[in-house]
PDB file of N, CA, C and O in Angstrom:
ATOM      1  N   MET A   1       8.356  12.903  16.968  1.00  0.00           N
ATOM      2  CA  MET A   1       7.657  11.711  17.378  1.00  0.00           C
ATOM      3  C   MET A   1       6.536  12.054  18.363  1.00  0.00           C
ATOM      4  O   MET A   1       5.470  11.487  18.301  1.00  0.00           O
ATOM      5  N   LEU A   2       6.821  12.985  19.251  1.00  0.00           N
ATOM      6  CA  LEU A   2       5.819  13.387  20.231  1.00  0.00           C
ATOM      7  C   LEU A   2       4.604  14.011  19.548  1.00  0.00           C
ATOM      8  O   LEU A   2       3.462  13.752  19.941  1.00  0.00           O
ATOM      9  N   CYS A   3       4.841  14.809  18.519  1.00  0.00           N
ATOM     10  CA  CYS A   3       3.729  15.443  17.806  1.00  0.00           C
ATOM     11  C   CYS A   3       2.825  14.404  17.147  1.00  0.00           C
ATOM     12  O   CYS A   3       1.605  14.542  17.166  1.00  0.00           O
ATOM     13  N   VAL A   4       3.427  13.369  16.577  1.00  0.00           N
ATOM     14  CA  VAL A   4       2.642  12.320  15.930  1.00  0.00           C
ATOM     15  C   VAL A   4       1.805  11.573  16.966  1.00  0.00           C
ATOM     16  O   VAL A   4       0.620  11.319  16.755  1.00  0.00           O
ATOM     17  N   THR A   5       2.403  11.235  18.092  1.00  0.00           N
ATOM     18  CA  THR A   5       1.688  10.516  19.142  1.00  0.00           C
ATOM     19  C   THR A   5       0.535  11.351  19.695  1.00  0.00           C
ATOM     20  O   THR A   5      -0.586  10.852  19.855  1.00  0.00           O
ATOM     21  N   LEU A   6       0.804  12.609  19.991  1.00  0.00           N
ATOM     22  CA  LEU A   6      -0.257  13.483  20.505  1.00  0.00           C
ATOM     23  C   LEU A   6      -1.370  13.667  19.487  1.00  0.00           C
ATOM     24  O   LEU A   6      -2.552  13.633  19.838  1.00  0.00           O
ATOM     25  N   SER A   7      -1.001  13.867  18.247  1.00  0.00           N
ATOM     26  CA  SER A   7      -2.004  14.073  17.208  1.00  0.00           C
ATOM     27  C   SER A   7      -2.888  12.841  17.049  1.00  0.00           C
ATOM     28  O   SER A   7      -4.116  12.962  16.950  1.00  0.00           O
ATOM     29  N   ASP A   8      -2.275  11.655  17.012  1.00  0.00           N
ATOM     30  CA  ASP A   8      -3.067  10.428  16.887  1.00  0.00           C
ATOM     31  C   ASP A   8      -4.030  10.257  18.055  1.00  0.00           C
ATOM     32  O   ASP A   8      -5.197   9.906  17.869  1.00  0.00           O
ATOM     33  N   GLU A   9      -3.529  10.487  19.256  1.00  0.00           N
ATOM     34  CA  GLU A   9      -4.373  10.316  20.448  1.00  0.00           C
ATOM     35  C   GLU A   9      -5.512  11.333  20.460  1.00  0.00           C
ATOM     36  O   GLU A   9      -6.662  10.989  20.769  1.00  0.00           O
ATOM     37  N   LEU A  10      -5.231  12.566  20.116  1.00  0.00           N
ATOM     38  CA  LEU A  10      -6.275  13.592  20.090  1.00  0.00           C
ATOM     39  C   LEU A  10      -7.309  13.299  19.013  1.00  0.00           C
ATOM     40  O   LEU A  10      -8.509  13.491  19.225  1.00  0.00           O
ATOM     41  N   ARG A  11      -6.851  12.814  17.847  1.00  0.00           N
ATOM     42  CA  ARG A  11      -7.793  12.460  16.784  1.00  0.00           C
ATOM     43  C   ARG A  11      -8.718  11.332  17.244  1.00  0.00           C
ATOM     44  O   ARG A  11      -9.914  11.346  16.965  1.00  0.00           O
ATOM     45  N   THR A  12      -8.169  10.355  17.969  1.00  0.00           N
ATOM     46  CA  THR A  12      -8.972   9.249  18.468  1.00  0.00           C
ATOM     47  C   THR A  12     -10.008   9.735  19.471  1.00  0.00           C
ATOM     48  O   THR A  12     -11.183   9.353  19.401  1.00  0.00           O
ATOM     49  N   LEU A  13      -9.581  10.561  20.406  1.00  0.00           N
ATOM     50  CA  LEU A  13     -10.512  11.077  21.417  1.00  0.00           C
ATOM     51  C   LEU A  13     -11.599  11.940  20.790  1.00  0.00           C
ATOM     52  O   LEU A  13     -12.763  11.873  21.190  1.00  0.00           O
ATOM     53  N   LEU A  14     -11.240  12.757  19.813  1.00  0.00           N
ATOM     54  CA  LEU A  14     -12.244  13.581  19.140  1.00  0.00           C
ATOM     55  C   LEU A  14     -13.215  12.731  18.335  1.00  0.00           C
ATOM     56  O   LEU A  14     -14.417  13.021  18.301  1.00  0.00           O
ATOM     57  N   ALA A  15     -12.722  11.680  17.707  1.00  0.00           N
ATOM     58  CA  ALA A  15     -13.599  10.798  16.934  1.00  0.00           C
ATOM     59  C   ALA A  15     -14.588  10.085  17.854  1.00  0.00           C
ATOM     60  O   ALA A  15     -15.748   9.876  17.479  1.00  0.00           O
ATOM     61  N   GLU A  16     -14.151   9.714  19.057  1.00  0.00           N
ATOM     62  CA  GLU A  16     -15.050   9.083  20.018  1.00  0.00           C
ATOM     63  C   GLU A  16     -16.170  10.026  20.444  1.00  0.00           C
ATOM     64  O   GLU A  16     -17.249   9.583  20.808  1.00  0.00           O
ATOM     65  N   ARG A  17     -15.904  11.312  20.422  1.00  0.00           N
ATOM     66  CA  ARG A  17     -16.903  12.314  20.805  1.00  0.00           C
ATOM     67  C   ARG A  17     -17.688  12.826  19.602  1.00  0.00           C
ATOM     68  O   ARG A  17     -18.424  13.807  19.706  1.00  0.00           O
ATOM     69  N   ASN A  18     -17.511  12.201  18.436  1.00  0.00           N
ATOM     70  CA  ASN A  18     -18.183  12.602  17.200  1.00  0.00           C
ATOM     71  C   ASN A  18     -17.885  14.048  16.825  1.00  0.00           C
ATOM     72  O   ASN A  18     -18.746  14.773  16.340  1.00  0.00           O
ATOM     73  N   GLU A  19     -16.658  14.472  17.094  1.00  0.00           N
ATOM     74  CA  GLU A  19     -16.199  15.814  16.726  1.00  0.00           C
ATOM     75  C   GLU A  19     -15.351  15.727  15.462  1.00  0.00           C
ATOM     76  O   GLU A  19     -14.798  14.680  15.145  1.00  0.00           O
ATOM     77  N   ASN A  20     -15.219  16.829  14.776  1.00  0.00           N
ATOM     78  CA  ASN A  20     -14.332  16.901  13.624  1.00  0.00           C
ATOM     79  C   ASN A  20     -12.903  16.750  14.117  1.00  0.00           C
ATOM     80  O   ASN A  20     -12.452  17.519  14.962  1.00  0.00           O
ATOM     81  N   ALA A  21     -12.175  15.769  13.616  1.00  0.00           N
ATOM     82  CA  ALA A  21     -10.820  15.487  14.090  1.00  0.00           C
ATOM     83  C   ALA A  21      -9.795  16.473  13.557  1.00  0.00           C
ATOM     84  O   ALA A  21      -8.663  16.484  14.009  1.00  0.00           O
ATOM     85  N   GLY A  22     -10.166  17.303  12.613  1.00  0.00           N
ATOM     86  CA  GLY A  22      -9.263  18.339  12.126  1.00  0.00           C
ATOM     87  C   GLY A  22      -8.184  17.816  11.193  1.00  0.00           C
ATOM     88  O   GLY A  22      -8.381  16.862  10.462  1.00  0.00           O
ATOM     89  N   ILE A  23      -7.038  18.434  11.268  1.00  0.00           N
ATOM     90  CA  ILE A  23      -5.924  18.147  10.372  1.00  0.00           C
ATOM     91  C   ILE A  23      -5.366  16.749  10.657  1.00  0.00           C
ATOM     92  O   ILE A  23      -5.223  16.349  11.804  1.00  0.00           O
ATOM     93  N   SER A  24      -5.017  16.038   9.580  1.00  0.00           N
ATOM     94  CA  SER A  24      -4.486  14.680   9.745  1.00  0.00           C
ATOM     95  C   SER A  24      -3.095  14.710  10.380  1.00  0.00           C
ATOM     96  O   SER A  24      -2.403  15.722  10.380  1.00  0.00           O
ATOM     97  N   THR A  25      -2.691  13.571  10.888  1.00  0.00           N
ATOM     98  CA  THR A  25      -1.415  13.445  11.582  1.00  0.00           C
ATOM     99  C   THR A  25      -0.237  13.734  10.655  1.00  0.00           C
ATOM    100  O   THR A  25       0.764  14.304  11.077  1.00  0.00           O
ATOM    101  N   GLY A  26      -0.357  13.355   9.401  1.00  0.00           N
ATOM    102  CA  GLY A  26       0.711  13.628   8.438  1.00  0.00           C
ATOM    103  C   GLY A  26       0.987  15.111   8.283  1.00  0.00           C
ATOM    104  O   GLY A  26       2.145  15.546   8.210  1.00  0.00           O
ATOM    105  N   TRP A  27      -0.065  15.906   8.223  1.00  0.00           N
ATOM    106  CA  TRP A  27       0.110  17.353   8.112  1.00  0.00           C
ATOM    107  C   TRP A  27       0.680  17.952   9.391  1.00  0.00           C
ATOM    108  O   TRP A  27       1.475  18.887   9.353  1.00  0.00           O
ATOM    109  N   VAL A  28       0.274  17.413  10.524  1.00  0.00           N
ATOM    110  CA  VAL A  28       0.840  17.894  11.794  1.00  0.00           C
ATOM    111  C   VAL A  28       2.345  17.636  11.809  1.00  0.00           C
ATOM    112  O   VAL A  28       3.136  18.497  12.194  1.00  0.00           O
ATOM    113  N   LEU A  29       2.750  16.437  11.387  1.00  0.00           N
ATOM    114  CA  LEU A  29       4.171  16.105  11.331  1.00  0.00           C
ATOM    115  C   LEU A  29       4.906  17.028  10.361  1.00  0.00           C
ATOM    116  O   LEU A  29       5.995  17.528  10.674  1.00  0.00           O
ATOM    117  N   PHE A  30       4.318  17.273   9.202  1.00  0.00           N
ATOM    118  CA  PHE A  30       4.925  18.174   8.218  1.00  0.00           C
ATOM    119  C   PHE A  30       5.167  19.555   8.819  1.00  0.00           C
ATOM    120  O   PHE A  30       6.266  20.092   8.730  1.00  0.00           O
ATOM    121  N   TRP A  31       4.132  20.115   9.445  1.00  0.00           N
ATOM    122  CA  TRP A  31       4.282  21.455  10.025  1.00  0.00           C
ATOM    123  C   TRP A  31       5.210  21.459  11.233  1.00  0.00           C
ATOM    124  O   TRP A  31       5.929  22.423  11.463  1.00  0.00           O
ATOM    125  N   ALA A  32       5.202  20.379  12.007  1.00  0.00           N
ATOM    126  CA  ALA A  32       6.092  20.306  13.169  1.00  0.00           C
ATOM    127  C   ALA A  32       7.557  20.266  12.734  1.00  0.00           C
ATOM    128  O   ALA A  32       8.423  20.810  13.420  1.00  0.00           O
ATOM    129  N   LEU A  33       7.840  19.645  11.599  1.00  0.00           N
ATOM    130  CA  LEU A  33       9.214  19.608  11.095  1.00  0.00           C
ATOM    131  C   LEU A  33       9.599  20.904  10.397  1.00  0.00           C
ATOM    132  O   LEU A  33      10.723  21.378  10.540  1.00  0.00           O
ATOM    133  N   LEU A  34       8.664  21.479   9.638  1.00  0.00           N
ATOM    134  CA  LEU A  34       8.948  22.700   8.883  1.00  0.00           C
ATOM    135  C   LEU A  34       8.984  23.923   9.798  1.00  0.00           C
ATOM    136  O   LEU A  34       9.947  24.693   9.776  1.00  0.00           O
ATOM    137  N   LEU A  35       7.946  24.111  10.567  1.00  0.00           N
ATOM    138  CA  LEU A  35       7.830  25.241  11.501  1.00  0.00           C
ATOM    139  C   LEU A  35       7.261  24.712  12.819  1.00  0.00           C
ATOM    140  O   LEU A  35       6.038  24.602  12.972  1.00  0.00           O
ATOM    141  N   PRO A  36       8.109  24.369  13.759  1.00  0.00           N
ATOM    142  CA  PRO A  36       7.630  23.772  15.014  1.00  0.00           C
ATOM    143  C   PRO A  36       6.539  24.567  15.740  1.00  0.00           C
ATOM    144  O   PRO A  36       5.615  23.948  16.280  1.00  0.00           O
ATOM    145  N   PRO A  37       6.568  25.898  15.750  1.00  0.00           N
ATOM    146  CA  PRO A  37       5.479  26.606  16.433  1.00  0.00           C
ATOM    147  C   PRO A  37       4.110  26.368  15.784  1.00  0.00           C
ATOM    148  O   PRO A  37       3.097  26.332  16.477  1.00  0.00           O
ATOM    149  N   VAL A  38       4.086  26.183  14.478  1.00  0.00           N
ATOM    150  CA  VAL A  38       2.812  25.906  13.799  1.00  0.00           C
ATOM    151  C   VAL A  38       2.314  24.520  14.175  1.00  0.00           C
ATOM    152  O   VAL A  38       1.120  24.328  14.445  1.00  0.00           O
ATOM    153  N   GLY A  39       3.211  23.540  14.225  1.00  0.00           N
ATOM    154  CA  GLY A  39       2.830  22.193  14.650  1.00  0.00           C
ATOM    155  C   GLY A  39       2.288  22.190  16.064  1.00  0.00           C
ATOM    156  O   GLY A  39       1.285  21.545  16.360  1.00  0.00           O
ATOM    157  N   ALA A  40       2.939  22.923  16.945  1.00  0.00           N
ATOM    158  CA  ALA A  40       2.472  23.019  18.327  1.00  0.00           C
ATOM    159  C   ALA A  40       1.116  23.723  18.398  1.00  0.00           C
ATOM    160  O   ALA A  40       0.258  23.343  19.201  1.00  0.00           O
ATOM    161  N   ALA A  41       0.912  24.717  17.576  1.00  0.00           N
ATOM    162  CA  ALA A  41      -0.365  25.437  17.563  1.00  0.00           C
ATOM    163  C   ALA A  41      -1.502  24.533  17.082  1.00  0.00           C
ATOM    164  O   ALA A  41      -2.618  24.611  17.606  1.00  0.00           O
ATOM    165  N   ILE A  42      -1.230  23.682  16.114  1.00  0.00           N
ATOM    166  CA  ILE A  42      -2.251  22.758  15.625  1.00  0.00           C
ATOM    167  C   ILE A  42      -2.646  21.781  16.731  1.00  0.00           C
ATOM    168  O   ILE A  42      -3.830  21.519  16.955  1.00  0.00           O
ATOM    169  N   ILE A  43      -1.653  21.254  17.438  1.00  0.00           N
ATOM    170  CA  ILE A  43      -1.944  20.333  18.532  1.00  0.00           C
ATOM    171  C   ILE A  43      -2.707  21.047  19.641  1.00  0.00           C
ATOM    172  O   ILE A  43      -3.653  20.507  20.210  1.00  0.00           O
ATOM    173  N   GLN A  44      -2.336  22.280  19.948  1.00  0.00           N
ATOM    174  CA  GLN A  44      -3.042  23.048  20.975  1.00  0.00           C
ATOM    175  C   GLN A  44      -4.486  23.298  20.568  1.00  0.00           C
ATOM    176  O   GLN A  44      -5.395  23.224  21.395  1.00  0.00           O
ATOM    177  N   ALA A  45      -4.720  23.566  19.291  1.00  0.00           N
ATOM    178  CA  ALA A  45      -6.089  23.777  18.817  1.00  0.00           C
ATOM    179  C   ALA A  45      -6.922  22.511  18.985  1.00  0.00           C
ATOM    180  O   ALA A  45      -8.101  22.578  19.368  1.00  0.00           O
ATOM    181  N   LYS A  46      -6.310  21.341  18.716  1.00  0.00           N
ATOM    182  CA  LYS A  46      -7.023  20.080  18.916  1.00  0.00           C
ATOM    183  C   LYS A  46      -7.322  19.859  20.392  1.00  0.00           C
ATOM    184  O   LYS A  46      -8.404  19.390  20.753  1.00  0.00           O
ATOM    185  N   MET A  47      -6.371  20.186  21.257  1.00  0.00           N
ATOM    186  CA  MET A  47      -6.598  20.031  22.693  1.00  0.00           C
ATOM    187  C   MET A  47      -7.714  20.956  23.162  1.00  0.00           C
ATOM    188  O   MET A  47      -8.559  20.557  23.965  1.00  0.00           O
ATOM    189  N   ASN A  48      -7.733  22.185  22.670  1.00  0.00           N
ATOM    190  CA  ASN A  48      -8.796  23.127  23.032  1.00  0.00           C
ATOM    191  C   ASN A  48     -10.158  22.615  22.580  1.00  0.00           C
ATOM    192  O   ASN A  48     -11.148  22.742  23.300  1.00  0.00           O
ATOM    193  N   GLN A  49     -10.210  22.033  21.385  1.00  0.00           N
ATOM    194  CA  GLN A  49     -11.454  21.489  20.870  1.00  0.00           C
ATOM    195  C   GLN A  49     -11.921  20.320  21.740  1.00  0.00           C
ATOM    196  O   GLN A  49     -13.109  20.190  22.032  1.00  0.00           O
ATOM    197  N   LEU A  50     -10.984  19.489  22.166  1.00  0.00           N
ATOM    198  CA  LEU A  50     -11.317  18.353  23.021  1.00  0.00           C
ATOM    199  C   LEU A  50     -11.864  18.827  24.363  1.00  0.00           C
ATOM    200  O   LEU A  50     -12.857  18.308  24.862  1.00  0.00           O
ATOM    201  N   ILE A  51     -11.238  19.822  24.947  1.00  0.00           N
ATOM    202  CA  ILE A  51     -11.699  20.365  26.230  1.00  0.00           C
ATOM    203  C   ILE A  51     -13.077  21.002  26.063  1.00  0.00           C
ATOM    204  O   ILE A  51     -13.956  20.833  26.919  1.00  0.00           O
ATOM    205  N   ALA A  52     -13.275  21.716  24.962  1.00  0.00           N
ATOM    206  CA  ALA A  52     -14.559  22.363  24.737  1.00  0.00           C
ATOM    207  C   ALA A  52     -15.682  21.353  24.539  1.00  0.00           C
ATOM    208  O   ALA A  52     -16.833  21.626  24.865  1.00  0.00           O
ATOM    209  N   SER A  53     -15.353  20.167  24.047  1.00  0.00           N
ATOM    210  CA  SER A  53     -16.393  19.151  23.828  1.00  0.00           C
ATOM    211  C   SER A  53     -16.774  18.430  25.107  1.00  0.00           C
ATOM    212  O   SER A  53     -17.641  17.579  25.099  1.00  0.00           O
ATOM    213  N   GLY A  54     -16.083  18.749  26.207  1.00  0.00           N
ATOM    214  CA  GLY A  54     -16.437  18.162  27.491  1.00  0.00           C
ATOM    215  C   GLY A  54     -15.580  16.997  27.909  1.00  0.00           C
ATOM    216  O   GLY A  54     -15.819  16.397  28.948  1.00  0.00           O
ATOM    217  N   ALA A  55     -14.564  16.649  27.129  1.00  0.00           N
ATOM    218  CA  ALA A  55     -13.710  15.519  27.475  1.00  0.00           C
ATOM    219  C   ALA A  55     -12.819  15.835  28.654  1.00  0.00           C
ATOM    220  O   ALA A  55     -12.312  14.934  29.297  1.00  0.00           O
ATOM    221  N   GLY A  56     -12.619  17.104  28.949  1.00  0.00           N
ATOM    222  CA  GLY A  56     -11.778  17.478  30.078  1.00  0.00           C
ATOM    223  C   GLY A  56     -12.385  17.120  31.419  1.00  0.00           C
ATOM    224  O   GLY A  56     -11.683  16.999  32.410  1.00  0.00           O
ATOM    225  N   ASN A  57     -13.689  16.926  31.455  1.00  0.00           N
ATOM    226  CA  ASN A  57     -14.371  16.595  32.704  1.00  0.00           C
ATOM    227  C   ASN A  57     -14.334  15.106  33.012  1.00  0.00           C
ATOM    228  O   ASN A  57     -14.607  14.692  34.118  1.00  0.00           O
ATOM    229  N   LYS A  58     -14.024  14.295  32.021  1.00  0.00           N
ATOM    230  CA  LYS A  58     -14.009  12.845  32.189  1.00  0.00           C
ATOM    231  C   LYS A  58     -12.617  12.382  32.620  1.00  0.00           C
ATOM    232  O   LYS A  58     -11.641  12.630  31.953  1.00  0.00           O
ATOM    233  N   ILE A  59     -12.547  11.730  33.747  1.00  0.00           N
ATOM    234  CA  ILE A  59     -11.253  11.248  34.254  1.00  0.00           C
ATOM    235  C   ILE A  59     -11.268   9.740  34.309  1.00  0.00           C
ATOM    236  O   ILE A  59     -12.184   9.125  34.701  1.00  0.00           O
TER     237      ILE A  59
END
């Protein structure tokens, strides 16, 4: 459930910044259930992309 929530929120934030939102939430859930480290890596990649786009500076 946490992976789905994080993925949705990250996709929304990336879309607001006109960035590629990456892998859909369904695929994140699939990988999180099949191989949890892969699901976590996908979410981390989205977070890194968000930080690189400058969203980390906005509070």
